[in-house]
Amino acid sequence: MTVRLFPESVSRDRRAHCRLKRTGSVLVAFFLLMGESLFPVNVVRSGEVELKHGTIIHGELAPILGLTDVLAARIQGKGPEDPDPAAPIIMVDNGIIRYFVPRRMVSRFNNDEDLSLLETFLVKQQVTGRGQMLKEVGSYIDVTDFDEFGRRTVTLKTSKGNLPLLQGVTEITPRYLKITGLKHQWDLGIRTTSVKEEVLEAMLKRAIDPLNPNERIAVARFYIQAGLYLPAAEAFDAIERDFPEYKEKIVAFVKDLRTLHSQQLLDELQQRRKAGQHRLAQEAITKFPTDNVSQAILRQIREVEEGYLKRCEEIEKAQFRLGELEAEIKDQPARDLLQAYRREVITQLSYESVGRVSAFLNLESDNSLSAREKLAIAYSGWIVGAAHVVTDLDAALNLWTARAQVLEYLRDEDEQQSESKIESLKKLEGVSTAVVKQMIPLLPPILDAPVRDNAQAFPIQVTDPDAEIPVSYSVLLPIEYNPHHTYPMIVALRPSHLTAESELSWWGKFKGGPGQSQRRGYIVIAPEYLQKDQEEYYDNVTAHYAVIQSIRDARKRFNVDSDRVFLAGHGTGGDAAFDIGMSHPDLFAGVIPIAGKTSAFNLHYWENAKDLPWYIVGGELDRDTLEHNSLVVNRMMRHGYDVIYAEYKGRGYENYYEEIHNLFNWMELQQRLKYPKEIEEKILRPIDNRFYWVRTQNFPAQIMRPVVVNGNHRIQAKPVSLNVSVKEGNVIYVKSGGKVNTLWLSPEIVDYEKRLVVRIGGKQKFNDFLRPDMKAMLDDFRNRGDRQKLFDVRLDFD
């Protein structure tokens, strides 16, 4: 019996299961089938917490008072099922990482995970002459691979030069490796899947008796528990070859292994579909293993395959029927227009765009409709979507004229021509502000995207004629980028000592090939937010401006899902992510500072982040980072903000690539808050003046002046407040520190059918019905490029 899996379909990086959520009940049942004879005598139990947004974190649970001095602050005698209300934070320790989460964000506790089900191997190391414990760990200069004895050398950068340190693995589990210093005191852990498979195999061979079949089976189980299914299959093959008498004993285990592996392949295939990577998904279907695979999984594969066949048939039918119906039109001018429009539609029809003509495909054989009506449904659906089609062909052709004029308006920066273009749009029969609003999400890019090889990063210069300073950014597109597919986006801020390209590679490259962002269907941009030779982040306005302008420019060039834009950064970029995220929370679905530190602004701005999810990653020995950040993060957690703080034990100033799978799984669960009816924000800089649908300007002198930060990092100015609320009766109350205020409104915020009252500073400034304004909507869209949040009314008050 040979265990045949599917080696072509899963790369090394893809097999790495660095997920917060463990494999499902099938794997648990598989562990139980293995028999008690292989289990350690002592049973160690752990638990898990599930957060309100869906993330599940496993480890030993403990309620704590604050992030610092964790052990001293632990509350004794209280189980996680009923933590003391005085303990606002839950610590989840998985052996190598301490995760801190707000008690109020936890939706479920469970303290009944049996860790003895995980295979563990001890590695003997000779520890000699251990000196003083490391108090701080800076950048790694070099790290060698582990040898077969589980030893490696890490070279650190210190003030006294490069320092090589010898380390040894003392324990191997499916989740992590415990490591200790052999000539110094330094204990840490790394994820098992971050170790090369051949290196892991060599260490395991030395940790067991290869002539003991039970220990060989334990190694195979270890691989399964680590999500390394191909090595597990090879291990079972070797067991059958060396111990033929064990063939029957491992049959059931191999069957479950195939189920787990095929489920992994199915999950990968579904991820490809979700990311718009349909060519790769279809290739995976043709190669999907069918021998000894469960019927449930095969049924799902057939459903996916049938879905692709149906879409392909729909594309072919649309292309054929459009030409056939066009031949029935006798009106030559209309026929000439239809011929030109058909060329666009048939060349751009794809798995992503065919939904725009779904209404036409449902009705193209309806004999009660004429050819003109069917074509009207097809071509209007292409412009405004299948849910808003019209049956009048002249009205449908007007929509194409309107789209051309809208694009011309958006691409033309000449303000003197704007009024006449808007008037021309309004004169088109059947084209209203509401119709243009339906059109915007389906528009082609406002700005041209440079034609590049999508596999590589490329630079873009922001071309805003009103730009205050030059702004540029680099972009890495996902595999099979398609302008008809909507993509989430990561705004990645580099550390000062590395390039933008290196930051893009962290998110999107792996050993020279596609990495997580390219596989999972994320656009990544890296703005040049630092000034030349700048080594530290100084809360500077130019960085905010560069990031905001880069986001807006990218949204105009690429099909970005503005509801799922994430701000992230390493080192200096992490510092900037803290500041920029809290200053502009309405731009992001989440913020990911890695090895970053909060600033004096965050001490004032932390309340701005109440509706913004955070995933913070750092190391226990990275400067005084946890203690420093706790001044801000403790407050956020005590108030129940959506925060995860991951602290790697014994680790220092690193990039923490091991956390990348967790980060993407977390991002999949996040959406930005779009239309809050209660806004409470603090403002310390003029650039931090727009939140969601409100902007305030003309601040007091202490805000308009450059903010001074003294040696203790305290800001020598008090922030002004912006308080906005929509109350019953269709009344908006505004209290702001600025003398000029602007409101952008939509039906999601106020009721257009009722009279709206606006009161600013206690005085009534508006009392009337709202009328959608096409120019206001298009101007705001031209400025921000946000297809997912459109405002069709603008009110200005001074």
CSV table of N, CA, C and O in Angstrom, one decimal, residues 101-176:
chain,number,residue,atom,x,y,z
A,101,VAL,N,-6.2,39.6,24.8
A,101,VAL,CA,-7.5,40.0,24.1
A,101,VAL,C,-8.4,40.7,25.2
A,101,VAL,O,-8.3,40.3,26.4
A,102,PRO,N,-9.2,41.6,24.9
A,102,PRO,CA,-10.1,42.2,25.8
A,102,PRO,C,-11.2,41.2,26.3
A,102,PRO,O,-11.7,40.5,25.5
A,103,ARG,N,-11.4,41.2,27.6
A,103,ARG,CA,-12.5,40.3,28.1
A,103,ARG,C,-13.8,40.5,27.4
A,103,ARG,O,-14.6,39.6,27.1
A,104,ARG,N,-14.1,41.8,27.1
A,104,ARG,CA,-15.4,42.2,26.6
A,104,ARG,C,-15.6,41.8,25.1
A,104,ARG,O,-16.7,41.8,24.6
A,105,MET,N,-14.5,41.4,24.5
A,105,MET,CA,-14.5,41.0,23.1
A,105,MET,C,-14.7,39.5,23.0
A,105,MET,O,-14.9,38.9,21.9
A,106,VAL,N,-14.6,38.7,24.1
A,106,VAL,CA,-14.7,37.3,24.1
A,106,VAL,C,-16.2,36.9,24.0
A,106,VAL,O,-17.0,37.3,24.9
A,107,SER,N,-16.5,36.0,23.1
A,107,SER,CA,-17.9,35.5,23.0
A,107,SER,C,-18.0,34.2,23.6
A,107,SER,O,-19.2,33.8,24.0
A,108,ARG,N,-16.9,33.4,23.7
A,108,ARG,CA,-17.0,32.1,24.3
A,108,ARG,C,-15.7,31.6,24.9
A,108,ARG,O,-14.6,31.9,24.3
A,109,PHE,N,-15.7,31.0,26.0
A,109,PHE,CA,-14.6,30.4,26.7
A,109,PHE,C,-14.7,28.9,26.6
A,109,PHE,O,-15.8,28.3,26.7
A,110,ASN,N,-13.6,28.2,26.5
A,110,ASN,CA,-13.6,26.7,26.6
A,110,ASN,C,-12.2,26.3,27.2
A,110,ASN,O,-11.2,26.7,26.8
A,111,ASN,N,-12.3,25.6,28.3
A,111,ASN,CA,-11.1,25.2,29.0
A,111,ASN,C,-10.9,23.7,29.0
A,111,ASN,O,-10.6,23.1,30.0
A,112,ASP,N,-11.2,23.1,27.9
A,112,ASP,CA,-11.1,21.6,27.9
A,112,ASP,C,-10.5,21.1,26.6
A,112,ASP,O,-11.0,20.2,26.0
A,113,GLU,N,-9.3,21.6,26.3
A,113,GLU,CA,-8.5,21.1,25.2
A,113,GLU,C,-7.4,20.2,25.7
A,113,GLU,O,-6.7,20.6,26.6
A,114,ASP,N,-7.3,19.0,25.3
A,114,ASP,CA,-6.4,18.0,25.8
A,114,ASP,C,-5.1,18.1,25.0
A,114,ASP,O,-5.0,17.6,23.9
A,115,LEU,N,-4.1,18.7,25.6
A,115,LEU,CA,-2.8,18.9,24.8
A,115,LEU,C,-2.0,17.6,24.7
A,115,LEU,O,-1.1,17.5,24.0
A,116,SER,N,-2.4,16.6,25.5
A,116,SER,CA,-1.6,15.4,25.5
A,116,SER,C,-1.9,14.6,24.1
A,116,SER,O,-1.2,13.7,23.8
A,117,LEU,N,-2.9,15.1,23.4
A,117,LEU,CA,-3.2,14.5,22.1
A,117,LEU,C,-2.1,14.9,21.1
A,117,LEU,O,-2.0,14.3,20.0
A,118,LEU,N,-1.3,15.9,21.4
A,118,LEU,CA,-0.3,16.4,20.5
A,118,LEU,C,1.0,15.6,20.7
A,118,LEU,O,1.5,15.5,21.9
A,119,GLU,N,1.6,15.1,19.7
A,119,GLU,CA,2.9,14.4,19.8
A,119,GLU,C,4.0,15.3,20.2
A,119,GLU,O,4.1,16.4,19.6
A,120,THR,N,4.8,15.0,21.1
A,120,THR,CA,5.9,15.8,21.6
A,120,THR,C,7.2,15.0,21.7
A,120,THR,O,7.2,13.9,22.2
A,121,PHE,N,8.3,15.5,21.2
A,121,PHE,CA,9.6,14.9,21.2
A,121,PHE,C,10.6,15.7,21.9
A,121,PHE,O,10.7,16.9,21.6
A,122,LEU,N,11.3,15.1,22.9
A,122,LEU,CA,12.3,15.8,23.6
A,122,LEU,C,13.7,15.6,23.0
A,122,LEU,O,14.0,14.5,22.5
A,123,VAL,N,14.5,16.7,23.0
A,123,VAL,CA,15.8,16.6,22.3
A,123,VAL,C,16.8,17.0,23.4
A,123,VAL,O,16.7,18.1,24.1
A,124,LYS,N,17.8,16.1,23.7
A,124,LYS,CA,18.8,16.4,24.7
A,124,LYS,C,19.8,17.4,24.1
A,124,LYS,O,20.3,17.3,23.0
A,125,GLN,N,20.1,18.4,24.9
A,125,GLN,CA,21.1,19.4,24.6
A,125,GLN,C,22.1,19.5,25.7
A,125,GLN,O,21.7,19.4,26.9
A,126,GLN,N,23.3,19.8,25.4
A,126,GLN,CA,24.3,20.0,26.4
A,126,GLN,C,24.5,21.5,26.6
A,126,GLN,O,24.9,22.3,25.8
A,127,VAL,N,24.0,22.0,27.8
A,127,VAL,CA,24.0,23.4,28.1
A,127,VAL,C,25.2,23.7,29.0
A,127,VAL,O,25.3,23.1,30.1
A,128,THR,N,26.1,24.6,28.6
A,128,THR,CA,27.3,24.8,29.4
A,128,THR,C,27.6,26.3,29.5
A,128,THR,O,27.4,27.1,28.6
A,129,GLY,N,28.1,26.7,30.7
A,129,GLY,CA,28.6,28.1,30.9
A,129,GLY,C,27.6,29.2,30.5
A,129,GLY,O,27.9,30.1,29.9
A,130,ARG,N,26.3,29.0,30.9
A,130,ARG,CA,25.3,30.0,30.6
A,130,ARG,C,25.6,31.3,31.3
A,130,ARG,O,25.7,31.3,32.5
A,131,GLY,N,25.7,32.3,30.6
A,131,GLY,CA,26.0,33.6,31.2
A,131,GLY,C,24.7,34.4,31.6
A,131,GLY,O,23.7,33.8,31.9
A,132,GLN,N,24.8,35.7,31.5
A,132,GLN,CA,23.6,36.5,31.9
A,132,GLN,C,22.5,36.4,31.0
A,132,GLN,O,22.7,36.2,29.8
A,133,MET,N,21.3,36.5,31.5
A,133,MET,CA,20.1,36.4,30.6
A,133,MET,C,20.0,37.6,29.7
A,133,MET,O,20.3,38.7,30.1
A,134,LEU,N,19.6,37.3,28.4
A,134,LEU,CA,19.4,38.4,27.5
A,134,LEU,C,18.2,39.3,27.9
A,134,LEU,O,17.2,38.7,28.2
A,135,LYS,N,18.4,40.5,27.9
A,135,LYS,CA,17.3,41.5,28.3
A,135,LYS,C,16.7,42.1,27.1
A,135,LYS,O,15.5,42.5,27.2
A,136,GLU,N,17.4,42.1,26.0
A,136,GLU,CA,16.9,42.7,24.8
A,136,GLU,C,17.5,42.1,23.6
A,136,GLU,O,18.7,41.7,23.6
A,137,VAL,N,16.7,41.8,22.5
A,137,VAL,CA,17.2,41.2,21.3
A,137,VAL,C,16.9,42.1,20.1
A,137,VAL,O,15.8,42.5,19.9
A,138,GLY,N,18.0,42.5,19.5
A,138,GLY,CA,17.8,43.4,18.3
A,138,GLY,C,17.7,42.6,17.0
A,138,GLY,O,17.3,41.5,17.0
A,139,SER,N,18.1,43.2,15.9
A,139,SER,CA,18.0,42.6,14.6
A,139,SER,C,18.9,41.4,14.4
A,139,SER,O,20.0,41.4,14.9
A,140,TYR,N,18.4,40.4,13.7
A,140,TYR,CA,19.2,39.3,13.4
A,140,TYR,C,20.1,39.6,12.2
A,140,TYR,O,19.6,40.1,11.2
A,141,ILE,N,21.4,39.4,12.3
A,141,ILE,CA,22.3,39.6,11.2
A,141,ILE,C,22.3,38.3,10.3
A,141,ILE,O,22.3,38.4,9.1
A,142,ASP,N,22.3,37.2,11.0
A,142,ASP,CA,22.3,35.9,10.3
A,142,ASP,C,21.7,34.8,11.2
A,142,ASP,O,21.9,34.8,12.4
A,143,VAL,N,21.0,33.9,10.5
A,143,VAL,CA,20.5,32.7,11.2
A,143,VAL,C,20.8,31.5,10.4
A,143,VAL,O,20.4,31.4,9.2
A,144,THR,N,21.6,30.5,10.9
A,144,THR,CA,21.8,29.3,10.2
A,144,THR,C,20.7,28.3,10.3
A,144,THR,O,19.8,28.4,11.2
A,145,ASP,N,20.6,27.3,9.5
A,145,ASP,CA,19.6,26.3,9.6
A,145,ASP,C,20.0,25.4,10.8
A,145,ASP,O,21.2,25.3,11.2
A,146,PHE,N,19.0,24.7,11.4
A,146,PHE,CA,19.2,23.8,12.4
A,146,PHE,C,20.0,22.6,11.8
A,146,PHE,O,19.6,22.2,10.7
A,147,ASP,N,20.9,22.0,12.5
A,147,ASP,CA,21.5,20.7,12.1
A,147,ASP,C,20.7,19.6,12.6
A,147,ASP,O,19.6,19.8,13.3
A,148,GLU,N,21.1,18.4,12.4
A,148,GLU,CA,20.3,17.2,12.8
A,148,GLU,C,20.2,17.0,14.3
A,148,GLU,O,19.3,16.3,14.8
A,149,PHE,N,21.1,17.7,15.0
A,149,PHE,CA,21.1,17.7,16.5
A,149,PHE,C,20.2,18.8,17.0
A,149,PHE,O,20.2,19.0,18.3
A,150,GLY,N,19.6,19.6,16.2
A,150,GLY,CA,18.7,20.7,16.6
A,150,GLY,C,19.5,21.9,17.1
A,150,GLY,O,19.0,22.6,18.0
A,151,ARG,N,20.7,22.1,16.5
A,151,ARG,CA,21.4,23.3,16.9
A,151,ARG,C,21.6,24.3,15.8
A,151,ARG,O,21.7,23.9,14.6
A,152,ARG,N,21.7,25.5,16.1
A,152,ARG,CA,21.9,26.6,15.1
A,152,ARG,C,22.6,27.7,15.7
A,152,ARG,O,22.6,27.9,17.0
A,153,THR,N,23.1,28.7,14.9
A,153,THR,CA,23.8,29.9,15.4
A,153,THR,C,23.0,31.1,14.9
A,153,THR,O,22.7,31.2,13.7
A,154,VAL,N,22.7,31.9,15.9
A,154,VAL,CA,22.0,33.2,15.6
A,154,VAL,C,23.0,34.3,15.8
A,154,VAL,O,23.6,34.4,16.9
A,155,THR,N,23.2,35.2,14.8
A,155,THR,CA,24.1,36.3,15.0
A,155,THR,C,23.3,37.6,15.2
A,155,THR,O,22.5,37.9,14.3
A,156,LEU,N,23.5,38.2,16.3
A,156,LEU,CA,22.7,39.4,16.6
A,156,LEU,C,23.6,40.7,16.4
A,156,LEU,O,24.8,40.7,16.6
A,157,LYS,N,22.9,41.8,16.1
A,157,LYS,CA,23.5,43.1,16.0
A,157,LYS,C,23.5,43.8,17.3
A,157,LYS,O,22.4,43.9,17.9
A,158,THR,N,24.6,44.1,17.9
A,158,THR,CA,24.7,44.8,19.2
A,158,THR,C,25.5,46.0,19.1
A,158,THR,O,26.2,46.3,18.1
A,159,SER,N,25.5,46.8,20.1
A,159,SER,CA,26.3,48.1,20.2
A,159,SER,C,27.8,47.8,20.1
A,159,SER,O,28.6,48.7,19.8
A,160,LYS,N,28.2,46.6,20.5
A,160,LYS,CA,29.6,46.2,20.5
A,160,LYS,C,30.0,45.4,19.3
A,160,LYS,O,31.0,44.8,19.2
A,161,GLY,N,29.1,45.3,18.3
A,161,GLY,CA,29.4,44.5,17.1
A,161,GLY,C,28.5,43.3,17.0
A,161,GLY,O,27.5,43.1,17.8
A,162,ASN,N,28.8,42.5,16.0
A,162,ASN,CA,27.9,41.3,15.8
A,162,ASN,C,28.3,40.2,16.8
A,162,ASN,O,29.4,40.0,17.2
A,163,LEU,N,27.2,39.6,17.4
A,163,LEU,CA,27.4,38.6,18.4
A,163,LEU,C,26.7,37.3,18.0
A,163,LEU,O,25.5,37.1,17.9
A,164,PRO,N,27.6,36.2,17.7
A,164,PRO,CA,27.0,34.9,17.4
A,164,PRO,C,26.7,34.1,18.7
A,164,PRO,O,27.4,34.1,19.6
A,165,LEU,N,25.5,33.5,18.7
A,165,LEU,CA,25.0,32.8,19.8
A,165,LEU,C,24.5,31.4,19.4
A,165,LEU,O,23.8,31.3,18.4
A,166,LEU,N,24.9,30.4,20.2
A,166,LEU,CA,24.5,29.0,19.8
A,166,LEU,C,23.2,28.7,20.5
A,166,LEU,O,23.1,28.9,21.7
A,167,GLN,N,22.3,28.1,19.8
A,167,GLN,CA,21.0,27.7,20.3
A,167,GLN,C,20.7,26.2,20.1
A,167,GLN,O,21.3,25.6,19.1
A,168,GLY,N,19.9,25.6,20.9
A,168,GLY,CA,19.5,24.2,20.7
A,168,GLY,C,18.0,24.0,20.9
A,168,GLY,O,17.4,24.6,21.8
A,169,VAL,N,17.4,23.1,20.1
A,169,VAL,CA,16.0,22.7,20.3
A,169,VAL,C,16.0,21.7,21.4
A,169,VAL,O,16.7,20.7,21.5
A,170,THR,N,15.0,22.0,22.4
A,170,THR,CA,14.8,21.0,23.5
A,170,THR,C,13.5,20.3,23.4
A,170,THR,O,13.4,19.2,24.0
A,171,GLU,N,12.6,20.8,22.6
A,171,GLU,CA,11.3,20.1,22.5
A,171,GLU,C,10.7,20.4,21.2
A,171,GLU,O,10.7,21.5,20.7
A,172,ILE,N,10.1,19.4,20.5
A,172,ILE,CA,9.4,19.5,19.2
A,172,ILE,C,8.0,19.1,19.4
A,172,ILE,O,7.7,18.0,19.8
A,173,THR,N,7.1,20.0,19.1
A,173,THR,CA,5.6,19.7,19.0
A,173,THR,C,5.1,20.1,17.7
A,173,THR,O,5.8,20.8,16.9
A,174,PRO,N,3.9,19.6,17.3
A,174,PRO,CA,3.3,20.0,16.0
A,174,PRO,C,3.1,21.5,15.9
A,174,PRO,O,2.9,21.9,14.7
A,175,ARG,N,3.1,22.2,17.0
A,175,ARG,CA,2.8,23.6,16.9
A,175,ARG,C,4.0,24.5,17.0
A,175,ARG,O,4.1,25.6,16.4
A,176,TYR,N,5.0,24.1,17.8
A,176,TYR,CA,6.2,24.9,18.0
A,176,TYR,C,7.4,24.1,18.4
A,176,TYR,O,7.2,22.9,18.8
